[in-house]
mmCIF file of C-alpha atoms and ligand atoms in Angstrom:
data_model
loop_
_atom_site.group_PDB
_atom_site.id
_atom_site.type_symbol
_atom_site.label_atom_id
_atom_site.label_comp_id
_atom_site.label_asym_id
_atom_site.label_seq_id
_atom_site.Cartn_x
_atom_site.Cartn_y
_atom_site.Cartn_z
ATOM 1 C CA UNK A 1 68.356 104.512 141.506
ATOM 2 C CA UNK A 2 71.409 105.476 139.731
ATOM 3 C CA UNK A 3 72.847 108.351 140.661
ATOM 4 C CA UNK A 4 75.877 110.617 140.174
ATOM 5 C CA UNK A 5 77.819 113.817 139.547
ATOM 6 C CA UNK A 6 76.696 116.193 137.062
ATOM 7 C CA UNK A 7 78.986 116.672 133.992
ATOM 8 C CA UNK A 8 78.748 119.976 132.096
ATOM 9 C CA UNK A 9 77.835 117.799 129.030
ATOM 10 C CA UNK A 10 75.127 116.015 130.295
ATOM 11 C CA UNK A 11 71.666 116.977 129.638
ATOM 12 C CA UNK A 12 69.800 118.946 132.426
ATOM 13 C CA UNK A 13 67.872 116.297 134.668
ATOM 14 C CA UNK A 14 64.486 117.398 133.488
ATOM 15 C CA UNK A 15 65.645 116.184 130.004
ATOM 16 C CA UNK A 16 66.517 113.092 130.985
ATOM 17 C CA UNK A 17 64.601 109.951 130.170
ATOM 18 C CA UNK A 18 61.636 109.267 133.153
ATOM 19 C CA UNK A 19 63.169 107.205 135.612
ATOM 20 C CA UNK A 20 60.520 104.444 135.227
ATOM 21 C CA UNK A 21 61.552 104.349 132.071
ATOM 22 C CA UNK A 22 65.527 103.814 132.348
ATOM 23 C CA UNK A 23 65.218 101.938 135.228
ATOM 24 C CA UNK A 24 62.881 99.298 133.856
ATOM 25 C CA UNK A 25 65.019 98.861 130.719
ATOM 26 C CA UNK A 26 68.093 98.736 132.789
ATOM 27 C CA UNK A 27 66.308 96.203 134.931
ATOM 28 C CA UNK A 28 65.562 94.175 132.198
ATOM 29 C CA UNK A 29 69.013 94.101 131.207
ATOM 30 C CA UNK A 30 70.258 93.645 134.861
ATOM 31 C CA UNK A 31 67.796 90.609 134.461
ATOM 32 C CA UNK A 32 70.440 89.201 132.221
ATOM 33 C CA UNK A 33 73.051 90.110 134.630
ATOM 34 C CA UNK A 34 74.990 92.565 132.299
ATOM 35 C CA UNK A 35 75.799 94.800 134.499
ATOM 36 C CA UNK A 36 77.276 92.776 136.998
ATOM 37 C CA UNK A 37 78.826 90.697 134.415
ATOM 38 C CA UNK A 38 81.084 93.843 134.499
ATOM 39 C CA UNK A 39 80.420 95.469 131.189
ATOM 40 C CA UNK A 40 80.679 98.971 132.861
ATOM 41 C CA UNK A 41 83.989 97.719 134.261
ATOM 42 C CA UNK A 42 85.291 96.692 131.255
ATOM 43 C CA UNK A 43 87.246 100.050 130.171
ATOM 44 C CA UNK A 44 83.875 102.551 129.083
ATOM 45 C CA UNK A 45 84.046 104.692 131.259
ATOM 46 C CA UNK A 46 85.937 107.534 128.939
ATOM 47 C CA UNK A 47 84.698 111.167 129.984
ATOM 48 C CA UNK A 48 81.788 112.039 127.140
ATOM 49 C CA UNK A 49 83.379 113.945 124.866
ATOM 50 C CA UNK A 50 82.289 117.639 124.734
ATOM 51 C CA UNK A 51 80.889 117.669 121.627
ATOM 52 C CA UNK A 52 81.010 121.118 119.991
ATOM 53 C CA UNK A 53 79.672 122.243 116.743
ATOM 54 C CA UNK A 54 82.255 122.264 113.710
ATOM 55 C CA UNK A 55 82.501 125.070 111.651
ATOM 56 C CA UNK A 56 85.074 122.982 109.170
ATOM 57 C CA UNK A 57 83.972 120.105 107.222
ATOM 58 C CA UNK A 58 80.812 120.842 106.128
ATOM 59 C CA UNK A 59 79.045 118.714 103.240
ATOM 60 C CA UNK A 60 79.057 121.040 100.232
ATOM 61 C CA UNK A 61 75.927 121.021 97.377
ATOM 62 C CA UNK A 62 73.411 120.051 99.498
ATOM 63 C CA UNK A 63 69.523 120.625 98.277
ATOM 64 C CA UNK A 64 66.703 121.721 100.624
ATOM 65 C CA UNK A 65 65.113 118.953 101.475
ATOM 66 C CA UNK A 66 61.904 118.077 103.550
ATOM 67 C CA UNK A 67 61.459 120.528 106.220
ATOM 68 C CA UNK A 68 57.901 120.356 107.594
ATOM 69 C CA UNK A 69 57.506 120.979 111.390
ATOM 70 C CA UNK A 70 55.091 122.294 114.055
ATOM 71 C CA UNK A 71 55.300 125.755 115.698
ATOM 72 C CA UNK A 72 56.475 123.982 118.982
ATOM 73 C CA UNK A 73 59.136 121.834 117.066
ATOM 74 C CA UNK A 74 62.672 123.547 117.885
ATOM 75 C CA UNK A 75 65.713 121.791 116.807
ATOM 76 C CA UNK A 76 67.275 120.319 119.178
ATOM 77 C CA UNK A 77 71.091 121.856 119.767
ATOM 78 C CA UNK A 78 74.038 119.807 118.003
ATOM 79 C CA UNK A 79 75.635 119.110 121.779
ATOM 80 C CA UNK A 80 72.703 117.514 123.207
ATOM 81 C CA UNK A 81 71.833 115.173 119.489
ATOM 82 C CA UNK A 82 75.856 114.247 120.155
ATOM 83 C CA UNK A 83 76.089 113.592 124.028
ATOM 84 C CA UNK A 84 72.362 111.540 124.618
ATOM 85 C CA UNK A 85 72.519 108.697 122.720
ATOM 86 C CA UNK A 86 71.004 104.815 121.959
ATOM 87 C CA UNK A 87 73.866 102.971 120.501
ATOM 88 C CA UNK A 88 74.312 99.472 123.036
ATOM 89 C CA UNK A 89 77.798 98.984 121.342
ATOM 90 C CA UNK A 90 79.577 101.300 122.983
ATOM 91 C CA UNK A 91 77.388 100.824 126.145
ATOM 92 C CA UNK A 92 73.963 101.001 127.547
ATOM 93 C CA UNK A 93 73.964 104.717 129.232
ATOM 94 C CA UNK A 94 73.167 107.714 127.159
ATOM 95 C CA UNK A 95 76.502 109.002 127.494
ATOM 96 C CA UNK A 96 78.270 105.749 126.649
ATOM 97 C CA UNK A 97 78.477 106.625 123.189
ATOM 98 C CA UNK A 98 80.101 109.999 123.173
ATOM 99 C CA UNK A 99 82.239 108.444 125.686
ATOM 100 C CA UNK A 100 83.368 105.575 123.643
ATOM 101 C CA UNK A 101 83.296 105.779 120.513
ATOM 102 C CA UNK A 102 86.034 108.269 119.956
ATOM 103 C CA UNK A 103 88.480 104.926 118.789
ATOM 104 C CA UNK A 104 85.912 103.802 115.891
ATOM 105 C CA UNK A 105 87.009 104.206 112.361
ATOM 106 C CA UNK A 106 83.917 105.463 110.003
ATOM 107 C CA UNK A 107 86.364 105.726 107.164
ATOM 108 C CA UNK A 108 86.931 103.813 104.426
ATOM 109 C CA UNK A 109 83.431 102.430 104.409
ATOM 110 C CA UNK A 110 82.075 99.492 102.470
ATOM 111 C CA UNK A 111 78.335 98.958 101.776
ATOM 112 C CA UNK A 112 77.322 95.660 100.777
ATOM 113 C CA UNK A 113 74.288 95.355 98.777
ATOM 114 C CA UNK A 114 72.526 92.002 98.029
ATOM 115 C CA UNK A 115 69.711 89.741 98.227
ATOM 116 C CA UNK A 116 66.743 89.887 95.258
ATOM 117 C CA UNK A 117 68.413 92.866 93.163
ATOM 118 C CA UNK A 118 69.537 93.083 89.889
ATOM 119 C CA UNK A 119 72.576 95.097 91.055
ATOM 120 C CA UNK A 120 74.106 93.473 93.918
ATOM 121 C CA UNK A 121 77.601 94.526 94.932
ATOM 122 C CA UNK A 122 80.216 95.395 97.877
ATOM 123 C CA UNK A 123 80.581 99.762 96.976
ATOM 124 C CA UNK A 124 83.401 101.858 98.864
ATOM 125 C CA UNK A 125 81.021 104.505 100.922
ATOM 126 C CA UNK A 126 81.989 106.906 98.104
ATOM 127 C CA UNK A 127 80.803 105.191 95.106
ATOM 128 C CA UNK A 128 77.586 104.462 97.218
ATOM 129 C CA UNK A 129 77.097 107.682 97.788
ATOM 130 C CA UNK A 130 78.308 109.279 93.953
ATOM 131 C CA UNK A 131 75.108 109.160 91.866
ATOM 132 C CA UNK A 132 72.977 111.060 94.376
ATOM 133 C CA UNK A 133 72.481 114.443 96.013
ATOM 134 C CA UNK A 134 72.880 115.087 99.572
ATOM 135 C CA UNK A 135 69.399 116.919 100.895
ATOM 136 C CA UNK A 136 68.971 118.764 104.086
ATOM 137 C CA UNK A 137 66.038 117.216 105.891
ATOM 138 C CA UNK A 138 64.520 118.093 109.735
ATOM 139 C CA UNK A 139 62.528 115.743 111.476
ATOM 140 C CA UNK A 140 61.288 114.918 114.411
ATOM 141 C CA UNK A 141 63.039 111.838 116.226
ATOM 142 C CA UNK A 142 61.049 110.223 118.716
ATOM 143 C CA UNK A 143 62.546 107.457 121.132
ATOM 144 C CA UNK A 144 60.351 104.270 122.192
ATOM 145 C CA UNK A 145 61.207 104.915 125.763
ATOM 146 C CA UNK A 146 59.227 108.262 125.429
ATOM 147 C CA UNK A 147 62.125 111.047 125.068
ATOM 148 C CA UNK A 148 61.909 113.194 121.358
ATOM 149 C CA UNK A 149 64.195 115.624 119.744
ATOM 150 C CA UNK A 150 64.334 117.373 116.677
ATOM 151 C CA UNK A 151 66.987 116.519 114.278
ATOM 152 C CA UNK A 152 68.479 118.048 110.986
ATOM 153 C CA UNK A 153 70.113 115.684 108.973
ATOM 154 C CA UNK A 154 72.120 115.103 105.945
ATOM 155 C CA UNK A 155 70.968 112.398 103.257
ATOM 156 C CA UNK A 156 69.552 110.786 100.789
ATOM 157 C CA UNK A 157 66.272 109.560 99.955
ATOM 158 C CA UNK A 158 66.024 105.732 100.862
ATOM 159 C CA UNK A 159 63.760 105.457 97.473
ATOM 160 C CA UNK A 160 66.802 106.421 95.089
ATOM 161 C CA UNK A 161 68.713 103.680 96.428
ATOM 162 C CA UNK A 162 66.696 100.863 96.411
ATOM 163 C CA UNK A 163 65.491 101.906 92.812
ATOM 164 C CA UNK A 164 69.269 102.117 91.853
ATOM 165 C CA UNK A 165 69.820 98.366 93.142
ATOM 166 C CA UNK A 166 66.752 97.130 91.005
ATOM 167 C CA UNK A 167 64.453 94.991 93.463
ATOM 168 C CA UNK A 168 62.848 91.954 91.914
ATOM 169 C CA UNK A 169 59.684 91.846 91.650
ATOM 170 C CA UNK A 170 59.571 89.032 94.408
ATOM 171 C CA UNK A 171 61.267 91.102 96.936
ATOM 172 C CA UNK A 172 59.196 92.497 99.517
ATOM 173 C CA UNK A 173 61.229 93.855 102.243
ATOM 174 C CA UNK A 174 65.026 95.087 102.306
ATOM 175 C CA UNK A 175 66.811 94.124 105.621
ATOM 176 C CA UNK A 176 69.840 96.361 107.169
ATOM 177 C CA UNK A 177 73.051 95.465 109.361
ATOM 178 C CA UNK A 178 75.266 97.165 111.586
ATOM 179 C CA UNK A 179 78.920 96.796 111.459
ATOM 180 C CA UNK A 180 80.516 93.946 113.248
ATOM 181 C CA UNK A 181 83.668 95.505 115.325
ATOM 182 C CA UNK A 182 84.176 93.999 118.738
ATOM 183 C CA UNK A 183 87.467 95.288 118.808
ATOM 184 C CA UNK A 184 86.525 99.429 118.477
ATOM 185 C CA UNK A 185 82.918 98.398 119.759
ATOM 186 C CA UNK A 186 83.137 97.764 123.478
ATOM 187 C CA UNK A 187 79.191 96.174 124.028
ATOM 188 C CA UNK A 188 79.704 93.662 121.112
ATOM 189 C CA UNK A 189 82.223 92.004 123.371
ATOM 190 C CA UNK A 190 79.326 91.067 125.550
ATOM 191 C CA UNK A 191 76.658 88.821 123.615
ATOM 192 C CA UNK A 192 74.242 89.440 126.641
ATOM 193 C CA UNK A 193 73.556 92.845 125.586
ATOM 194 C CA UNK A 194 71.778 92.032 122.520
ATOM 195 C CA UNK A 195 72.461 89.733 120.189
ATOM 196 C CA UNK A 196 74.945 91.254 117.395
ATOM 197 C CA UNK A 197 75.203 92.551 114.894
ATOM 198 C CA UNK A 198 72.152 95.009 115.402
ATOM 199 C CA UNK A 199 70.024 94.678 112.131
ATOM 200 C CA UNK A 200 66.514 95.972 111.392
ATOM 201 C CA UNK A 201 64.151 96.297 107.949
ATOM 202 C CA UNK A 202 61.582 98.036 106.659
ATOM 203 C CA UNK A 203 58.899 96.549 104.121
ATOM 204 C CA UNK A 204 59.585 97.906 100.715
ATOM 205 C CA UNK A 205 56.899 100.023 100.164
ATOM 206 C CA UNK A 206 57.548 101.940 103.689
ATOM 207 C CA UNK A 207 61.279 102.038 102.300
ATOM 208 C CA UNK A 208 60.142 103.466 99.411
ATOM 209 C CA UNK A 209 58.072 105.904 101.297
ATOM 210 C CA UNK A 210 59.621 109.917 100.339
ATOM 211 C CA UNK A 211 60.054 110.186 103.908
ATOM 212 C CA UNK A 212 62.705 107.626 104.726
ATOM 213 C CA UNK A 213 66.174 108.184 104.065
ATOM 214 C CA UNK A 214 69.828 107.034 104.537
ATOM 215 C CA UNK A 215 71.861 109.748 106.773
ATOM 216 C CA UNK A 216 75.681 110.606 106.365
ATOM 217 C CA UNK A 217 75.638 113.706 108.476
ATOM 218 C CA UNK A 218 73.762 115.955 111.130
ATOM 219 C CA UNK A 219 73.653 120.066 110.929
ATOM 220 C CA UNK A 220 75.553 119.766 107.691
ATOM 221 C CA UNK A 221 78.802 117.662 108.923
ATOM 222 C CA UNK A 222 79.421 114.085 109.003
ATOM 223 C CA UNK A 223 77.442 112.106 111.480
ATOM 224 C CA UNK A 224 79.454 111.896 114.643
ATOM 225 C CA UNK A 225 80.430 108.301 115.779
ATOM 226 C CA UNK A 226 78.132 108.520 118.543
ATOM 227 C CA UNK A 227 75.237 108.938 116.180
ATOM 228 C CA UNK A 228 76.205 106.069 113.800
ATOM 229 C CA UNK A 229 78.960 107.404 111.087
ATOM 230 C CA UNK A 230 79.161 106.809 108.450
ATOM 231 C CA UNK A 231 75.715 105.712 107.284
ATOM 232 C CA UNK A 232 71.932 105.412 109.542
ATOM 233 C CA UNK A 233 68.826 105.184 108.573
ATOM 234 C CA UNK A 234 66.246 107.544 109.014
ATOM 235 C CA UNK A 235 62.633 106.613 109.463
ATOM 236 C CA UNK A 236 60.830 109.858 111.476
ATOM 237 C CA UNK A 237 57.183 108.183 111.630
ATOM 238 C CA UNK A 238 58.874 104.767 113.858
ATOM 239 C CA UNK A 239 60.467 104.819 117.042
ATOM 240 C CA UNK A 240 64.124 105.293 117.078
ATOM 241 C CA UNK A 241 65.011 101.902 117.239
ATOM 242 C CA UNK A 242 64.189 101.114 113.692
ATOM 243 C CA UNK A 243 67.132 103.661 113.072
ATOM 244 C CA UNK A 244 70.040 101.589 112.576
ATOM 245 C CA UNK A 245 73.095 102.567 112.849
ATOM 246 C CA UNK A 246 76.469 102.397 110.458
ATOM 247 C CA UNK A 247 75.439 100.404 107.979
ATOM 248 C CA UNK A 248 77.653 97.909 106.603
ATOM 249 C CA UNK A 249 74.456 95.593 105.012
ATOM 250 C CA UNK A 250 71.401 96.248 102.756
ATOM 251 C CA UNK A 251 69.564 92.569 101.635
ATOM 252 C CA UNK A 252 66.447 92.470 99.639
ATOM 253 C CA UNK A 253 64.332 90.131 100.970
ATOM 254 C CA UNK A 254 60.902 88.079 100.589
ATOM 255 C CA UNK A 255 60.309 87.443 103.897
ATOM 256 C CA UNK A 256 60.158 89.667 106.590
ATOM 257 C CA UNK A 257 63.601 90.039 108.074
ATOM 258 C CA UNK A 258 64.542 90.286 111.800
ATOM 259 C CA UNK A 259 64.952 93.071 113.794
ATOM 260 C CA UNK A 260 67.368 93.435 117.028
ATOM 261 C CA UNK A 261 64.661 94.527 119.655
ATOM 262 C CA UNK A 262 62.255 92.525 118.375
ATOM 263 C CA UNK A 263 64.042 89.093 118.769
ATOM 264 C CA UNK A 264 65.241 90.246 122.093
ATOM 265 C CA UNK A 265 61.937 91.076 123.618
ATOM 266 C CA UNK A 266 59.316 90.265 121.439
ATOM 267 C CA UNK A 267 56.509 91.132 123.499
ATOM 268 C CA UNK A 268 57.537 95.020 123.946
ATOM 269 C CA UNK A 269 58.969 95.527 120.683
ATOM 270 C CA UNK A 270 57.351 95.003 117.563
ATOM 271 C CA UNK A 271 58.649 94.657 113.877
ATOM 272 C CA UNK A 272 56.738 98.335 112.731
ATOM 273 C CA UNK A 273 57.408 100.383 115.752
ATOM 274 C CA UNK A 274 55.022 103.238 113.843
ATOM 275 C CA UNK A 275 54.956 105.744 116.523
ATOM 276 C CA UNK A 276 51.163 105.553 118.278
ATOM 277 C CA UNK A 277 50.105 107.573 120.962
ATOM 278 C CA UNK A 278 46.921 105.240 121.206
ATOM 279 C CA UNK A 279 49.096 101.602 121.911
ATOM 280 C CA UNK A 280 51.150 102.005 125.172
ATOM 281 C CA UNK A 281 54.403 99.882 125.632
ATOM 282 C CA UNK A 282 53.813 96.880 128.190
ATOM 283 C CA UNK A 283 55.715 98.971 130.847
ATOM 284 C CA UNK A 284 54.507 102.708 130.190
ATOM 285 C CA UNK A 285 52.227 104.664 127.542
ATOM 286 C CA UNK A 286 53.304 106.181 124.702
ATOM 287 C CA UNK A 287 50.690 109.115 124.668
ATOM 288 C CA UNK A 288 53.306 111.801 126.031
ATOM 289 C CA UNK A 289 57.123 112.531 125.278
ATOM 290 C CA UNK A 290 59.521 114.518 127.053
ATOM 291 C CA UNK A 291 61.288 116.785 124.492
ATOM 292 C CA UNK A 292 64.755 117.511 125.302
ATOM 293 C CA UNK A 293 65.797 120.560 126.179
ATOM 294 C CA UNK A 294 61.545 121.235 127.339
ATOM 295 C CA UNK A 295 60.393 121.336 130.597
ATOM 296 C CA UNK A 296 56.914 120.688 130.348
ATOM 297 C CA UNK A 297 55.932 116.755 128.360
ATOM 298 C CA UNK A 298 53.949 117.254 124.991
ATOM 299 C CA UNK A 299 51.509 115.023 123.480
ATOM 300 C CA UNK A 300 52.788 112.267 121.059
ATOM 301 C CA UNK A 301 51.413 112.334 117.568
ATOM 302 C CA UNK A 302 49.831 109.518 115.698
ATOM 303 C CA UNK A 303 52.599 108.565 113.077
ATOM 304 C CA UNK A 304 54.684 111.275 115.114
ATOM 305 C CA UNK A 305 53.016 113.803 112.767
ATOM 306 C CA UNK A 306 53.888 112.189 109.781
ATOM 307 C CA UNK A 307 49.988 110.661 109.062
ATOM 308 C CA UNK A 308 49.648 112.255 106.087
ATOM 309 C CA UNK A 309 52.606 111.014 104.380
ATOM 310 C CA UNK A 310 52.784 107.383 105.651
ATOM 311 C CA UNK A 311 49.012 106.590 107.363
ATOM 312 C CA UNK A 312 48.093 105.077 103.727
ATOM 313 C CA UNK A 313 50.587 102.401 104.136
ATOM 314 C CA UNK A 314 48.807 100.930 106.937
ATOM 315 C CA UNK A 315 45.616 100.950 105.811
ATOM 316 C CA UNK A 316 43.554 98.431 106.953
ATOM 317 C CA UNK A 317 46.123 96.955 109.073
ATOM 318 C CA UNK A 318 45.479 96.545 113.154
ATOM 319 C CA UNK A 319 48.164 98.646 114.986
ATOM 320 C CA UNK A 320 47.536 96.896 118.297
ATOM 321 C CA UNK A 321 48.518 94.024 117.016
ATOM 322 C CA UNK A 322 51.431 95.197 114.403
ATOM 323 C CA UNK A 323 53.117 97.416 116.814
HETATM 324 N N1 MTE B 1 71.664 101.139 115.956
HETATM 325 C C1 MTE B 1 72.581 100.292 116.474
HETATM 326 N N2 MTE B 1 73.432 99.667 115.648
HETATM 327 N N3 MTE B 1 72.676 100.059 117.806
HETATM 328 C C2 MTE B 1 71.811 100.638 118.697
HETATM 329 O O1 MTE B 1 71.908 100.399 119.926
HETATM 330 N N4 MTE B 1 69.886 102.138 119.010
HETATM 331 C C3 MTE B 1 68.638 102.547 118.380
HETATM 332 C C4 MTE B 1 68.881 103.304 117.071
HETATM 333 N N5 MTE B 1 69.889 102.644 116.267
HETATM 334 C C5 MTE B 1 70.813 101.523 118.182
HETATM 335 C C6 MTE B 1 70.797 101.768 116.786
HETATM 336 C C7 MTE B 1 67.803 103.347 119.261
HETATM 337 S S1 MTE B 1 67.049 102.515 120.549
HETATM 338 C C8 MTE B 1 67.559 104.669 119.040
HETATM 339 S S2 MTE B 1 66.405 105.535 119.953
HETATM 340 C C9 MTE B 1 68.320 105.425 118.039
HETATM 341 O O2 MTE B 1 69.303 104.626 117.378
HETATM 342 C C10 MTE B 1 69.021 106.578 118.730
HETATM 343 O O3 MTE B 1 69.633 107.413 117.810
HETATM 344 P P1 MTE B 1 70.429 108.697 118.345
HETATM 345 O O4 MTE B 1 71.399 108.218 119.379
HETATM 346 O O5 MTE B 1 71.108 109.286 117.149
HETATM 347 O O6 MTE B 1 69.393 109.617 118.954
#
């Protein structure tokens, strides 16, 4: 059991990820003796930054977006979205990220698009972004190791993209990659982690899907480092993992492309990751989440409440099986 001195930005313990949880993914990372291969040693261990809301630099012209939530579904407050955080290149604790990230370098920002389009190109992040309009949009955001928050971003819909690239009409899937920055990314020094860089993909018609987008910000400001600046994506009915994080890559593809968690553990993480209450990871179930910032667990929904907007893309499909 891990434990140590409470910082005044770390979540409250009852907010914290179930032990079982942490402790079997760190022991499946110990496994591959990462931790004693000195990874914590190797300079990460930065105070977390305390991350407090701006009032500057907001995004300015930004539409309403997609805002449909429960009565129970609070957003979650801007320090606790900034300081508990999945992002294994800057290190494999929650608090890793604020920690170290504070020497990465969002800006400039190059997007490569390729693959099966009719308008492949390399775009500076603001020629990316020019033809489209920023939209507010709140979500739930629920983790595969069974912790949930509730997250407003700042984006655009995935859809508009891919149509603006032109897919051919043998391209099924688009495929997306993280950054490769060993240098200002401490974890991608250590090829045990995971194998880099991160990538993950969606099928085309769940990229096309209203509900997925491409995030450049959180509560109206930039995304923070920590949270995958300059560019994420977004996809509330999957577990967080699919979410990948500054995105230097977008490929159209025919066949279906890899995805990080998947080729390093197969048999507990699948390629769809739809969230699903009813199939329970190898090591714990999946039918409760602890909400952060709530004291009590609530039950997971199907889809994470999103069955009405995405169920019809499974249809027909076995979930057990496609997890
Ligand atoms: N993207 C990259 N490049 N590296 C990562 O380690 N972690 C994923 C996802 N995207 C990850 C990533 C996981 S496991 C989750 S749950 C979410 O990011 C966490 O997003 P958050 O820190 O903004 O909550």
């Amino acid at each position: 059991m891990l434990i140590r001195q409470k910082k005044s930005s770390d979540a409250a313990s009852h907010e914290i990820t179930p032990e079982h949880v942490y402790v079997n993914r760190r022991q499946f990372i110990e496994a591959s003796g990462l931790i004693a291969g000195g990874l914590l040693a190797s300079g990460m261990a930065s105070p977390a930054a305390a991350a407090l809301m701006p009032k500057e630099g907001k995004f300015q012209g930004v539409k309403e977006g997609y805002h449909k939530l429960g009565a129970k579904d609070k957003q979650t407050p801007f320090e606790a979205v900034t300081s508990y955080n999945n992002f294994y290149e800057f290190g494999l604790d929650k608090e890793d990220p604020a920690a170290n990230a504070g020497a990465f370098k969002p800006l400039p920002w190059q997007v490569k698009v390729d693959g099966l389009c009719a308008n492949p190109g390399t775009l500076n992040f603001d020629d990316f972004l020019k033809p489209h309009t920023l939209e507010d949009r709140v979500y739930r955001h629920r983790c595969v190791e069974a912790w949930s928050m509730v997250i407003p971003w700042v984006g655009i819909p995935l859809a508009e993209l891919v149509k603006r690239f032109e897919p051919q009409g043998s391209a099924k899937y688009v495929a997306f990659e993280t950054v490769m920055r060993p240098a200002e990314m401490p974890g991608q020094r250590n090829a045990q982690i995971l194998p880099w860089p991160y990538v993950e993909g969606l099928r085309l018609d769940e990229a096309m899907n209203p509900l997925a987008m491409l995030a450049v910000g959180i509560y109206g400001v930039p995304l923070p480092n920590q949270n995958g600046a300059p560019l994420r994506l977004v996809t509330p009915w999957k577990y967080g993992f699919k979410g990948i994080k500054s995105i230097v890559r977008m490929t159209f593809t025919e066949r279906q492309p890899k995805n990080t968690w998947n080729v390093s553990n197969g048999r507990e993480y699948g390629f769809f990751a739809n969230v699903n209450p009813k199939v329970d990871h190898p090591r714990w179930s999946q039918a409760t989440e602890r909400r952060i910032g709530d004291f009590f667990r609530r039950e997971t929904l199907m889809f994470n409440g999103y069955e009405e907007e995405v169920g019809q893309l499974y249809a027909g499909m076995d979930l057990a099986k496609n997890y």
